[in-house]
Coordinates of C-alpha atoms in Angstrom, one line a residue:
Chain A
X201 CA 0.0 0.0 0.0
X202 CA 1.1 3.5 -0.6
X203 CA -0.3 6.7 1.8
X204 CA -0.3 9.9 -0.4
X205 CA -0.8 13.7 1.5
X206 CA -1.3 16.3 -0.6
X207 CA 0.6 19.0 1.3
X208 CA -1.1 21.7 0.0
X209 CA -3.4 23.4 -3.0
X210 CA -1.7 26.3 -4.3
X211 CA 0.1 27.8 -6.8
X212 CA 2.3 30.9 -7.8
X213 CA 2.8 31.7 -4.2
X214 CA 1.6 30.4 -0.8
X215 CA -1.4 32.0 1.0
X216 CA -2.5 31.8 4.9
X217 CA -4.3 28.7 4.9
X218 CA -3.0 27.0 1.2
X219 CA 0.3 26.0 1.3
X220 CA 1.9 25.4 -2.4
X221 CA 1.4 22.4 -4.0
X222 CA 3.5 19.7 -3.0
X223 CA 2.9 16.3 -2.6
X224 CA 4.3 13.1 0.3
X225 CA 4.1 9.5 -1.2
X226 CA 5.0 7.2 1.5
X227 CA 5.9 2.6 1.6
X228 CA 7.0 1.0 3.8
X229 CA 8.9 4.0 5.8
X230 CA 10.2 5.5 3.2
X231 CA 9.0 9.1 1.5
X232 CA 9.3 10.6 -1.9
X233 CA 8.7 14.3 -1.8
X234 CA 7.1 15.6 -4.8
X235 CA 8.2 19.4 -4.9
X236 CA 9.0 21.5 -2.1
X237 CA 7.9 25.0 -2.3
X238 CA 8.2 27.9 -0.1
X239 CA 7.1 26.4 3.3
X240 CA 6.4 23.1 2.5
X241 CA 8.5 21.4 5.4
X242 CA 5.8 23.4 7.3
X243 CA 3.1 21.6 5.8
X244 CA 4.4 18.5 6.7
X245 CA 4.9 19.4 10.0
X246 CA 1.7 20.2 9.9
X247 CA 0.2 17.1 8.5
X248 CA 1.9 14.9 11.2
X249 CA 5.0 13.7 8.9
X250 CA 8.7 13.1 9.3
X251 CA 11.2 14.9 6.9
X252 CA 13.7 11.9 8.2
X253 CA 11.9 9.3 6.0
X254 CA 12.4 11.3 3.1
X255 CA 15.0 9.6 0.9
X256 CA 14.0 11.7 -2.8
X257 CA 12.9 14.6 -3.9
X258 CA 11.7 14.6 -7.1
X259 CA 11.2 18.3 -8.9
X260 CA 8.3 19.0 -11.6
X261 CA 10.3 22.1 -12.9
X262 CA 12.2 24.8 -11.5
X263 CA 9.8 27.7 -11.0
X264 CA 10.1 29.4 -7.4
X265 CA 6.4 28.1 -6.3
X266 CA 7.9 24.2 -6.6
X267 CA 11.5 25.3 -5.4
X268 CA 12.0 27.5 -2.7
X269 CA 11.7 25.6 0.3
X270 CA 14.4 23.1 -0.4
X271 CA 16.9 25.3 1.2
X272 CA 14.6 25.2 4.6
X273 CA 13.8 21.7 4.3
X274 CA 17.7 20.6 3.8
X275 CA 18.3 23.0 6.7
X276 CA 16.3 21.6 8.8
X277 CA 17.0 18.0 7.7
X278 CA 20.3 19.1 9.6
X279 CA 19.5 20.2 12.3
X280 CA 17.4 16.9 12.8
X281 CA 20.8 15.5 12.8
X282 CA 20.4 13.5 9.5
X283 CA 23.7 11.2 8.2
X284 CA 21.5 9.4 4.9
X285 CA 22.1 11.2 1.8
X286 CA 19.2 13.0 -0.4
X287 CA 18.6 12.1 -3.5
X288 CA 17.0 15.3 -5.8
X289 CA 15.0 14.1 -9.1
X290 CA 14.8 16.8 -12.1
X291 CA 14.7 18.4 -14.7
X292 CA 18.4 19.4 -16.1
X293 CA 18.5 22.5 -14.4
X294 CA 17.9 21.7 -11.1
X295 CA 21.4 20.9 -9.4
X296 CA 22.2 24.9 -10.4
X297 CA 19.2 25.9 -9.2
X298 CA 19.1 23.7 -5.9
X299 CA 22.9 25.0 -5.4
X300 CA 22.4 29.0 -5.7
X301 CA 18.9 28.1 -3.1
X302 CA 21.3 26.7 -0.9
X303 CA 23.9 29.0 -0.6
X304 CA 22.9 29.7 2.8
X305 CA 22.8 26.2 4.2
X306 CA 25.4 23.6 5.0
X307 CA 24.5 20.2 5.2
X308 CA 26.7 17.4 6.4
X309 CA 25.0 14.3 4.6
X310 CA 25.0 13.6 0.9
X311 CA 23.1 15.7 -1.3
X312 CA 23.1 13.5 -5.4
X313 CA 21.7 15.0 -8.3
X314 CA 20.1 13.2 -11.3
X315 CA 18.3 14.4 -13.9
X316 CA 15.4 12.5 -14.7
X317 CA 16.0 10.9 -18.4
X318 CA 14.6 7.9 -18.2
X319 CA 13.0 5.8 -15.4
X320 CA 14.3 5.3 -12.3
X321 CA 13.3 3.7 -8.4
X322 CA 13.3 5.3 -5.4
X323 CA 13.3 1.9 -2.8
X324 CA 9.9 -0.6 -4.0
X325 CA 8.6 2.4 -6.2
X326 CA 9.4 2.6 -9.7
X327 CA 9.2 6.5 -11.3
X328 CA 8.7 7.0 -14.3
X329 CA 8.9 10.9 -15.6
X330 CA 7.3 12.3 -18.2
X331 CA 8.2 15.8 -20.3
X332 CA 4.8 17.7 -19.8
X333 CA 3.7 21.3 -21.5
X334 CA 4.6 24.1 -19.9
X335 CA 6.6 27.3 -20.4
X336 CA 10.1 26.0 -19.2
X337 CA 10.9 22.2 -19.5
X338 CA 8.8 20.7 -16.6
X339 CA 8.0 16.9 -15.8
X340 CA 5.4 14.6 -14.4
X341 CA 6.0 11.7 -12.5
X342 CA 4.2 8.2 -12.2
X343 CA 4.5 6.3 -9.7
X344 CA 3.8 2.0 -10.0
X345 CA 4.1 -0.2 -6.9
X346 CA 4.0 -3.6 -8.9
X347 CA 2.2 -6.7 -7.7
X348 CA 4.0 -10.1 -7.6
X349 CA 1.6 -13.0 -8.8
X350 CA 0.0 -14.8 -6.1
X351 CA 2.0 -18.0 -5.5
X352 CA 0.4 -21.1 -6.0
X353 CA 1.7 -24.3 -3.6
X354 CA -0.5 -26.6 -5.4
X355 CA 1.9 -26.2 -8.6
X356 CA 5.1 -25.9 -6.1
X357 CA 4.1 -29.5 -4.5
X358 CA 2.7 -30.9 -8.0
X359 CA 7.0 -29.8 -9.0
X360 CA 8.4 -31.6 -6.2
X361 CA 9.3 -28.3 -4.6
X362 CA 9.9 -28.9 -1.1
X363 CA 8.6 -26.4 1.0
X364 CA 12.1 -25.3 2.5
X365 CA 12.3 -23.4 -1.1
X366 CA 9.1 -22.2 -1.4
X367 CA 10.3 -18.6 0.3
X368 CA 13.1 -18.4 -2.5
X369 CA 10.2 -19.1 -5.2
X370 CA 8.3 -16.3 -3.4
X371 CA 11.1 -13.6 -3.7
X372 CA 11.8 -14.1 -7.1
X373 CA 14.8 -16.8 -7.1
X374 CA 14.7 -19.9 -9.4
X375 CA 14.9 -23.6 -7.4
X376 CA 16.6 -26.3 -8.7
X377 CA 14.7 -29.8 -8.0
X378 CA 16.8 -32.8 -9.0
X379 CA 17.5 -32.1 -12.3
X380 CA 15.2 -29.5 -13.2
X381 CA 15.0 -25.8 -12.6
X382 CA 12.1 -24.3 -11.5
X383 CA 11.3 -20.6 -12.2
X384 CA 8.8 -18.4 -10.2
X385 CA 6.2 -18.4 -13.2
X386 CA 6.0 -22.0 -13.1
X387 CA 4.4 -21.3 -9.5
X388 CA 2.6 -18.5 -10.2
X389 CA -1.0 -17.3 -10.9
X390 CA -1.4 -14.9 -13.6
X391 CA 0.6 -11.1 -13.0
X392 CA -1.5 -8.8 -11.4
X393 CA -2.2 -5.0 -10.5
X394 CA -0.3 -3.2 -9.0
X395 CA -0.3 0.4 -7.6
X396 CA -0.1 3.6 -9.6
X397 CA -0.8 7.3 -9.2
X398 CA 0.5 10.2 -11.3
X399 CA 1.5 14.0 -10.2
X400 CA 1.7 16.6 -12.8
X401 CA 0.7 19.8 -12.6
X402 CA 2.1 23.2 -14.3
X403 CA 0.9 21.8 -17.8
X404 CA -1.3 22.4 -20.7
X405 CA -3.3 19.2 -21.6
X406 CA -0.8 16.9 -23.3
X407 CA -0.6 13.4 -25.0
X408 CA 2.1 12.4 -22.4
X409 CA 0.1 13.5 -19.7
X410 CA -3.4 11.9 -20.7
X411 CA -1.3 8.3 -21.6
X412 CA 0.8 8.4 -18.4
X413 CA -2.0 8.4 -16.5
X414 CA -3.8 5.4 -18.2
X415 CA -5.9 3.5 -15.6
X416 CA -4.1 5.0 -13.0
X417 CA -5.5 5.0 -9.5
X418 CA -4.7 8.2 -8.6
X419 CA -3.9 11.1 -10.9
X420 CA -2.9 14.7 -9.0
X421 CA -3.0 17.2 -11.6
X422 CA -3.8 21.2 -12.2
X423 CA -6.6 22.8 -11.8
X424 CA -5.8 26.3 -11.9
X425 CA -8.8 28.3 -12.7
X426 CA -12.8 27.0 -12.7
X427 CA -13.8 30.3 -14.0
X428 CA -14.5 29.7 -17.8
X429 CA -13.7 33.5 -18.0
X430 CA -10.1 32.9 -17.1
X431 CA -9.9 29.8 -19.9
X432 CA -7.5 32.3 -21.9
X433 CA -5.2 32.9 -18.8
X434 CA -4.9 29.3 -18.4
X435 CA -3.8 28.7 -22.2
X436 CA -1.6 31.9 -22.3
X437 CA 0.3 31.0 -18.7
X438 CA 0.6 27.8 -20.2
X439 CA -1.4 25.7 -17.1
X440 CA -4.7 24.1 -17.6
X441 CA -8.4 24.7 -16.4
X442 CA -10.4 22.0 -13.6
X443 CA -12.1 21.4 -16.7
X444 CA -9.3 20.9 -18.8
X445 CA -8.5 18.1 -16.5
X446 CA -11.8 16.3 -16.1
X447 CA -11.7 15.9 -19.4
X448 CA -8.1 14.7 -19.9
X449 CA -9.0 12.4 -16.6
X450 CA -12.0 10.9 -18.8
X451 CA -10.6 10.5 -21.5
X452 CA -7.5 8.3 -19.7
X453 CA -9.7 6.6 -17.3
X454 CA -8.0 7.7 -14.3
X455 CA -10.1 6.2 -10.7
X456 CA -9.8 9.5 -9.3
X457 CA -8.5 12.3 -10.2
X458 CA -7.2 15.3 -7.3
X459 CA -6.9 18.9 -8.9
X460 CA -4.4 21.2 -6.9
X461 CA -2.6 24.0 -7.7
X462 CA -5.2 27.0 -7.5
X463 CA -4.4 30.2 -8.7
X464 CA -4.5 32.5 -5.7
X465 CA -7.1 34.4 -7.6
X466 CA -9.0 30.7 -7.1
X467 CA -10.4 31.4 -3.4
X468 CA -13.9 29.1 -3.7
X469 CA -13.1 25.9 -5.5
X470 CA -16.2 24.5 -3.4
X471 CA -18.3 26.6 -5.4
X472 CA -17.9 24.2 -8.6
X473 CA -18.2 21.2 -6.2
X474 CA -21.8 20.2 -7.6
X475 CA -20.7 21.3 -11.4
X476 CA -17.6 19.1 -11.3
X477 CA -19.9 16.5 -10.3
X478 CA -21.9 16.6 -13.2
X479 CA -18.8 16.7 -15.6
X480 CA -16.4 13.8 -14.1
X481 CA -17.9 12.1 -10.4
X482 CA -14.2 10.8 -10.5
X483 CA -12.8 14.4 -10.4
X484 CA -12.9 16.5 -6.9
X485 CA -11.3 19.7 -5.6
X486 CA -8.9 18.9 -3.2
X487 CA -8.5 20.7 0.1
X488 CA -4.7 20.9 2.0
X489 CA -3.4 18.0 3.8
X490 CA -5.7 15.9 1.8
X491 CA -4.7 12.1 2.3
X492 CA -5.6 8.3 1.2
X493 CA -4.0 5.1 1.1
X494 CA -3.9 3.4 -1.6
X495 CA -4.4 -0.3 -1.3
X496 CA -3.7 -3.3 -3.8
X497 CA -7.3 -4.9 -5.0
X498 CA -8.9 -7.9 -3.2
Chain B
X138 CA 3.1 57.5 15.3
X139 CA 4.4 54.0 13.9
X140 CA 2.4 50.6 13.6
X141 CA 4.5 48.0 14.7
X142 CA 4.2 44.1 14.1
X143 CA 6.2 40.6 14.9
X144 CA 5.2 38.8 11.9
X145 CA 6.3 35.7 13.7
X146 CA 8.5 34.3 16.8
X147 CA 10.4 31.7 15.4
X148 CA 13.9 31.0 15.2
X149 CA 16.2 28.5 12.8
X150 CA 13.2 26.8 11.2
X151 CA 9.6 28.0 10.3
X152 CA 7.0 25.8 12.0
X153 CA 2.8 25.3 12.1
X154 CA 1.7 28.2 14.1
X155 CA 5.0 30.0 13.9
X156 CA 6.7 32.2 11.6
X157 CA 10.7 33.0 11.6
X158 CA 10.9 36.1 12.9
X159 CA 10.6 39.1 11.5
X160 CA 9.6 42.9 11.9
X161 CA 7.1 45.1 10.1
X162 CA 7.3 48.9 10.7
X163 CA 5.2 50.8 9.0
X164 CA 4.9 55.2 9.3
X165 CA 2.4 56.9 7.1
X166 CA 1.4 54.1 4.1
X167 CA 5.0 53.0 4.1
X168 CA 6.6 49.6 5.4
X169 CA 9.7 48.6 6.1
X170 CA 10.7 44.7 7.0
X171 CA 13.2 43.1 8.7
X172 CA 14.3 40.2 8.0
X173 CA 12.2 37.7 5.5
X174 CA 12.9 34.2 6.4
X175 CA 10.5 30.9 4.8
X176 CA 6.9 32.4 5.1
X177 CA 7.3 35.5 5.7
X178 CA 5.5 36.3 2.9
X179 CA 2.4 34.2 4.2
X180 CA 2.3 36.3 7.5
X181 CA 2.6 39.7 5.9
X182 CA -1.0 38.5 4.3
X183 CA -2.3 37.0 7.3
X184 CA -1.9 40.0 9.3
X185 CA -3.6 42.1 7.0
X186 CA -1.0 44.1 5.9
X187 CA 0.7 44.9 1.9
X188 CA 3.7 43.8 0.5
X189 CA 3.1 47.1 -1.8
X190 CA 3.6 49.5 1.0
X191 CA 7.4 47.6 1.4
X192 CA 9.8 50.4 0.2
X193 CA 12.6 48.7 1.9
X194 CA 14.3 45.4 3.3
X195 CA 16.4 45.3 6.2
X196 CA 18.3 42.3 6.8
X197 CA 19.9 41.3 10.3
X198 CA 22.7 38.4 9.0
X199 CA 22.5 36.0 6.4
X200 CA 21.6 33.1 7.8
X201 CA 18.8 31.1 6.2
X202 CA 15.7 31.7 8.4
X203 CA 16.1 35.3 7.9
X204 CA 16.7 34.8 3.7
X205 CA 15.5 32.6 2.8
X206 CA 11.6 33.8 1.9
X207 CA 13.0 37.1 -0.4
X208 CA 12.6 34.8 -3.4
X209 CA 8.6 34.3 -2.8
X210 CA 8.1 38.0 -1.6
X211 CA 10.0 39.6 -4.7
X212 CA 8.3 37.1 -6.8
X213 CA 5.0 38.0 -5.2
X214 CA 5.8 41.4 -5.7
X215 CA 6.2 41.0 -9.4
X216 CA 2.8 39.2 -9.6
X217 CA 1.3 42.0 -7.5
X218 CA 2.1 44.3 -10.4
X219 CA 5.0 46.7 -8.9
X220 CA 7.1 48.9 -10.5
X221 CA 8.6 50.8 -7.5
X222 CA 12.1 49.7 -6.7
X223 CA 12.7 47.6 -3.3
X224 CA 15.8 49.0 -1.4
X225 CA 17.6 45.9 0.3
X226 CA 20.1 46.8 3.3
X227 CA 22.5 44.3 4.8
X228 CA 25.7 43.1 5.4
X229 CA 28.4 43.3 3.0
X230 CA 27.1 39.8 2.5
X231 CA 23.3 40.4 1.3
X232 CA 23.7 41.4 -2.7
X233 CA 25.6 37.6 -3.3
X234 CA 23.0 35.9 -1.3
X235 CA 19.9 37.5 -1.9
X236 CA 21.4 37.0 -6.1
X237 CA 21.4 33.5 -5.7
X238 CA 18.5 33.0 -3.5
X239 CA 16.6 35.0 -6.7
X240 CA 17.7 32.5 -9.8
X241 CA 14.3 31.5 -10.0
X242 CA 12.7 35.3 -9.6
X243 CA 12.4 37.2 -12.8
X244 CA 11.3 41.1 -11.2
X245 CA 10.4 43.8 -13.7
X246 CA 11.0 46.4 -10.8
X247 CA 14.6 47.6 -9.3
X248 CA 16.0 46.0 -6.7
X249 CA 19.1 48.5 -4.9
X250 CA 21.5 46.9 -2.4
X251 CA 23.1 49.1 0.4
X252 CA 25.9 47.2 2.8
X253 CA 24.4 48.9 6.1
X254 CA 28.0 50.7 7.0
X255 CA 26.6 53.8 8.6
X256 CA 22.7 55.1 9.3
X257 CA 20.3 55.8 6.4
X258 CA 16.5 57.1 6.3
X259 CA 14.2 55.6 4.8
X260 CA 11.3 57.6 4.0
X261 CA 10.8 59.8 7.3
X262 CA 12.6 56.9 9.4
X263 CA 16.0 57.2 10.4
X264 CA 18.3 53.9 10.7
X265 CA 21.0 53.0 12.9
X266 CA 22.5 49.7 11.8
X267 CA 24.9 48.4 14.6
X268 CA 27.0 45.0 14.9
X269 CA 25.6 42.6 17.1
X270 CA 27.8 39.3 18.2
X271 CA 26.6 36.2 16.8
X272 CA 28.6 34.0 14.6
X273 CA 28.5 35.7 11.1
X274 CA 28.5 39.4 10.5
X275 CA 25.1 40.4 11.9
X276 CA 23.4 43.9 12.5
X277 CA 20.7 45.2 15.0
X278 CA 18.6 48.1 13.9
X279 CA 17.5 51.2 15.7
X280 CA 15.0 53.2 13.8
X281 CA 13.5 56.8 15.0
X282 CA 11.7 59.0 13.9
X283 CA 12.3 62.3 15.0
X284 CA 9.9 64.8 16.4
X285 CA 9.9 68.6 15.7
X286 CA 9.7 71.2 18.5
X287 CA 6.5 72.8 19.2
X288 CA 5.9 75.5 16.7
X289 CA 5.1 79.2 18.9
X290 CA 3.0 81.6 17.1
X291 CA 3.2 84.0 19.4
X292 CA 7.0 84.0 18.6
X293 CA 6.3 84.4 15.1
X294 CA 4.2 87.7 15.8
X295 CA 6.7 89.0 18.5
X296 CA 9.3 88.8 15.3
X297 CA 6.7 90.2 12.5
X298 CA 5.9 87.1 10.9
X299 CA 3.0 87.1 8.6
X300 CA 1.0 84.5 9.0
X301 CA 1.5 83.1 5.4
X302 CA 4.7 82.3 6.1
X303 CA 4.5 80.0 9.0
X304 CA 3.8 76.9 7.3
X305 CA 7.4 77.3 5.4
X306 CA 9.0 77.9 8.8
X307 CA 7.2 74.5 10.4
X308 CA 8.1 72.7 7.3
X309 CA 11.9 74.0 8.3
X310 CA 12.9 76.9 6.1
X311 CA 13.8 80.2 7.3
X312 CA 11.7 83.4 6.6
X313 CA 13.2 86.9 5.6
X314 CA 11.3 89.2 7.9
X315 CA 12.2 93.2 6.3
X316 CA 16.3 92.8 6.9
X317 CA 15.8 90.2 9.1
X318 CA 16.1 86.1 8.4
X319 CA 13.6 84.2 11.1
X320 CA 14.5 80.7 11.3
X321 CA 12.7 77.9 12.6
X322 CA 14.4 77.6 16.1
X323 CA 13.4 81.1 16.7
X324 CA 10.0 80.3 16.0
X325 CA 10.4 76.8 18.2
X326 CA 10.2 75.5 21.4
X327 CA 12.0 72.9 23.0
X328 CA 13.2 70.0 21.3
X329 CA 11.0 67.0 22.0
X330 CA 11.3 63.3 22.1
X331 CA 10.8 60.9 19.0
X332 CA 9.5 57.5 19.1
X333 CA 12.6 54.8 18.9
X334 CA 12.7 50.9 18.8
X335 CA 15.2 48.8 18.1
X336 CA 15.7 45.1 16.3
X337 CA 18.3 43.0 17.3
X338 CA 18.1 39.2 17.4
X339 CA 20.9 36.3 17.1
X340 CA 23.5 37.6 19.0
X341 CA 25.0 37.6 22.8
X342 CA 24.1 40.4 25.1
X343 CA 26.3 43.1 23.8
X344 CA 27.4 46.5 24.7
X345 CA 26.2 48.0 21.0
X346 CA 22.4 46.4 21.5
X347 CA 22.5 48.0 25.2
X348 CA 23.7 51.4 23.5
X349 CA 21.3 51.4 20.9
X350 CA 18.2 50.5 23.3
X351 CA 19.2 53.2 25.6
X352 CA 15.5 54.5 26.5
X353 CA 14.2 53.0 23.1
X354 CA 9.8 52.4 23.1
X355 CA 10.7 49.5 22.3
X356 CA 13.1 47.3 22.0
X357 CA 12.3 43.7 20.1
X358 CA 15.1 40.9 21.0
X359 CA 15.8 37.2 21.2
X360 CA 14.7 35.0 24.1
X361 CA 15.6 32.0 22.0
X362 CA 15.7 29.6 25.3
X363 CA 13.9 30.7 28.7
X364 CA 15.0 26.8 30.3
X365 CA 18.3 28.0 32.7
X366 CA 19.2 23.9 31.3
X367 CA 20.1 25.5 27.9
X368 CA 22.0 28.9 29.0
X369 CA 25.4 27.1 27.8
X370 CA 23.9 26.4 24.1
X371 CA 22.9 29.8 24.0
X372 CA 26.5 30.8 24.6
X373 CA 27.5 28.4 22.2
X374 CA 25.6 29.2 19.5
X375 CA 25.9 32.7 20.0
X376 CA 22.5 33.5 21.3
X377 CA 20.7 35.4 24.1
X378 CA 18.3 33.9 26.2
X379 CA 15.2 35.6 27.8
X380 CA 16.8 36.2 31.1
X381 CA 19.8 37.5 29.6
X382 CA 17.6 39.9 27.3
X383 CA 16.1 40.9 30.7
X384 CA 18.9 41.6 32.0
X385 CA 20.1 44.1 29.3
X386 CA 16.5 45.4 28.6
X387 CA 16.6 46.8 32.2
X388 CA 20.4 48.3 32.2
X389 CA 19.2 49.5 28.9
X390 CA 16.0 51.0 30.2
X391 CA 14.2 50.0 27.3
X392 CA 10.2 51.6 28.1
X393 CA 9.3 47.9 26.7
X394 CA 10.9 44.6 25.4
X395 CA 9.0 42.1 23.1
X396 CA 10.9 38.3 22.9
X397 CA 11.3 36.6 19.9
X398 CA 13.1 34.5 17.6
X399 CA 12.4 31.1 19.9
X400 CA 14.2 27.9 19.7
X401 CA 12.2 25.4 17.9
X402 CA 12.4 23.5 21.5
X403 CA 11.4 26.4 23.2
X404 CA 7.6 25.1 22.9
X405 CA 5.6 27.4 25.5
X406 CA 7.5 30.9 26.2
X407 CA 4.1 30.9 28.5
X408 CA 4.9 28.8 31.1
X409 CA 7.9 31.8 32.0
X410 CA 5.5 34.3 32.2
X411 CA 4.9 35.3 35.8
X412 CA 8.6 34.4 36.4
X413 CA 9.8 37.3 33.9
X414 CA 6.8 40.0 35.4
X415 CA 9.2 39.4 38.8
X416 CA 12.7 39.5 37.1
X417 CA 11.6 42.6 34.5
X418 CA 7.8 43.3 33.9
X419 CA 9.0 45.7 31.0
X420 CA 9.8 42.7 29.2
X421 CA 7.1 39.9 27.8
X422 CA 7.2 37.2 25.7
X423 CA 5.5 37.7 22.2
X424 CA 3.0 36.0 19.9
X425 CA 2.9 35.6 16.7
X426 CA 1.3 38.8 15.3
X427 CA 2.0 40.9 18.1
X428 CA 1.1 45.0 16.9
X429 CA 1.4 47.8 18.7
X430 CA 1.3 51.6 17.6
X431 CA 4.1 53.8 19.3
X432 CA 2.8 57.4 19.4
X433 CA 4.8 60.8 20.1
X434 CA 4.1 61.4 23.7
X435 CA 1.5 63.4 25.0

């Protein structure tokens, strides 16, 4: 299972109340850290959750709303007293960035850079980014937790398995029994689901975004305006609309979708509540510190 | 008069229901800050008050939690529409810092650095920057602003004054009277006190902070610990704790002394309450948001 918190709703700057958009994906102990604007280690203060289990931190793009608090958050990630190294997820530009933020911090564990070209896992999660549309280069991220296939004794004993071997089936290893080998998929029910949600926000409706989030169980995207007045703001700034989004989350079958990022000229998203509804059930307005788990099916 | 407020009470990291410290001062629709730490931005708009008013930046040392939140209220700023420059004063330091902190700010507006060597006005204020001890090159503030002596109109008739001409001598010119030049003193009565405060957190009790709060309003200052366990860490990291600030408020004679700028493990500056109304009942412990106006005296 994976808990998600969405640390906060806005965008372009933070408010009293709406912290900048940023989100916690937590298994098994371990955290990624989706973006980490000004005053997000306060939000996750806030919403009950350690900075120590943080391993990665994966950056959408390098604006100041998704950037600034990585000098605090490292700061204070010191004066905790961490030794484990940081690992910082990006887009090309971010080690420069991240560097000139942090002039005014020393840290004594290890801070590694990578610039996120192709795939990559951060402990049981496997990331894959994604270019999005947006005025500089900016990513999204999904997220799969896979599912090993349910292991089947019946086919194990039928193999002359004996059951001293079974836990080295189970975690993957091949077994040899007399003369024959036998794999994990020849004790193995057919692959199953796993887990998979997808962040992106800061982007015009794209391609990559709408196939990313295939099927997914959770997508976290922009919604940056409801008002159908501001639909011109939205294309010009180069961000995209709640509607924008239902209708990209339709069309890729997402379970649910959470829109974030609110303009701070968006006060009311609770005023579209019963609109939304009408448009996409599977779509909602999310509030700060919203939170689920998300669970493998029966 | 001059509205005073403690945007927050905080010290080394920002945390749920406290801002980094930080001073607003604001004297007829202008504002000057000191110090912008993570979120200072956020408290400046929960208090009610404009980042448009801000004509000027004070900043104490360079230490992150009193930085690190110019890149959010300059890009704020921007979004807010400005176009009057921001005057930033500092250490030697503060143009480098505030540079790299900015690499993700694009501003339209000026921005003017000043390394604080001597005193400066700003607007009708006048500021004293003096050093402070604390591990880096770090400045307290004293600001006043001055009050004029009593203007005397029967002076002005004694000496042939017409009327029209007394508003040039209150505004501070001299008069030519026939073959005579009036000047304002002859026209004035005694000179009068001002209003004063003084800024000065992160740093040991020092003979500069308890020259410049010599008979200040008020004087804001660090309590970062009140438990007599941690007097050594304060010593060690170069910091003053509440008693110690007592101590120097009342050699000082500071009118009144707001605490600030708390350890994050200094969790309820309340529970020292009665204690400090028997060691110094000028000085109190703040609150987040604390205001007061300081008026000319009766």
């Amino acid at each position: 299972m994976i808990d998600v918190t969405l640390l906060g709703t806005g965008g372009m700057m933070p408010l009293p109340g709406r912290h900048l958009t940023a989100l916690l994906v937590r298994h098994q102990g371990h955290s990624l850290l989706i973006d980490c604007g000004e005053g997000t280690q306060v939000a996750i203060r806030r919403y009950g959750w350690s900075m120590h289990s943080i391993d990665a931190i994966l950056f959408t793009h390098v604006h100041g709303d998704h950037v600034a608090g990585i000098s605090g958050l490292l700061s204070s990630m010191q004066t905790e007293g961490r030794l484990e190294p940081v690992h910082i997820y990006g887009p090309q530009a971010i080690e420069e960035v991240v560097a000139n933020l942090c002039v005014v911090v020393g840290v004594q564990f290890d801070v590694f850079f990578h610039a996120v070209d192709q795939p990559f896992r951060v402990n049981d999660l496997e990331v894959t980014p994604f270019p999005v549309m947006h005025t500089i280069a900016c990513y999204g991220y999904r997220i799969d937790l896979s599912r090993r296939p349910k292991f089947l004794p019946e086919k194990a004993r039928e193999l002359g398995v004996p059951m001293t071997s079974w836990s080295r089936l189970q975690a993957g290893e091949s077994v040899r029994v007399g003369l024959h080998l036998v794999k994990p998929q020849d004790v193995s029910g057919p692959s199953r689901r796993g887990i998979s949600l997808v962040y992106a926000t800061d982007t015009r409706p794209c391609k990559a975004l709408e196939e990313a989030a295939w099927d997914v169980d959770l997508l976290v995207t922009e919604g940056i305006y409801a008002d159908h007045e501001k639909d011109q703001g939205a294309v010009d700034k180069m961000h995209m609309t709640a509607w924008e989004a239902a209708e990209l989350a339709a069309r890729a079958g997402a379970h649910q979708t959470w829109l974030t990022h609110y303009s701070p000229s968006f006060r009311n998203p609770r005023d579209y509540v019963d609109e939304m509804a009408r448009v996409n059930p599977t779509v909602t307005f999310s509030d700060d510190g919203r939170r689920t788990t998300l669970q493998f099916e029966e």
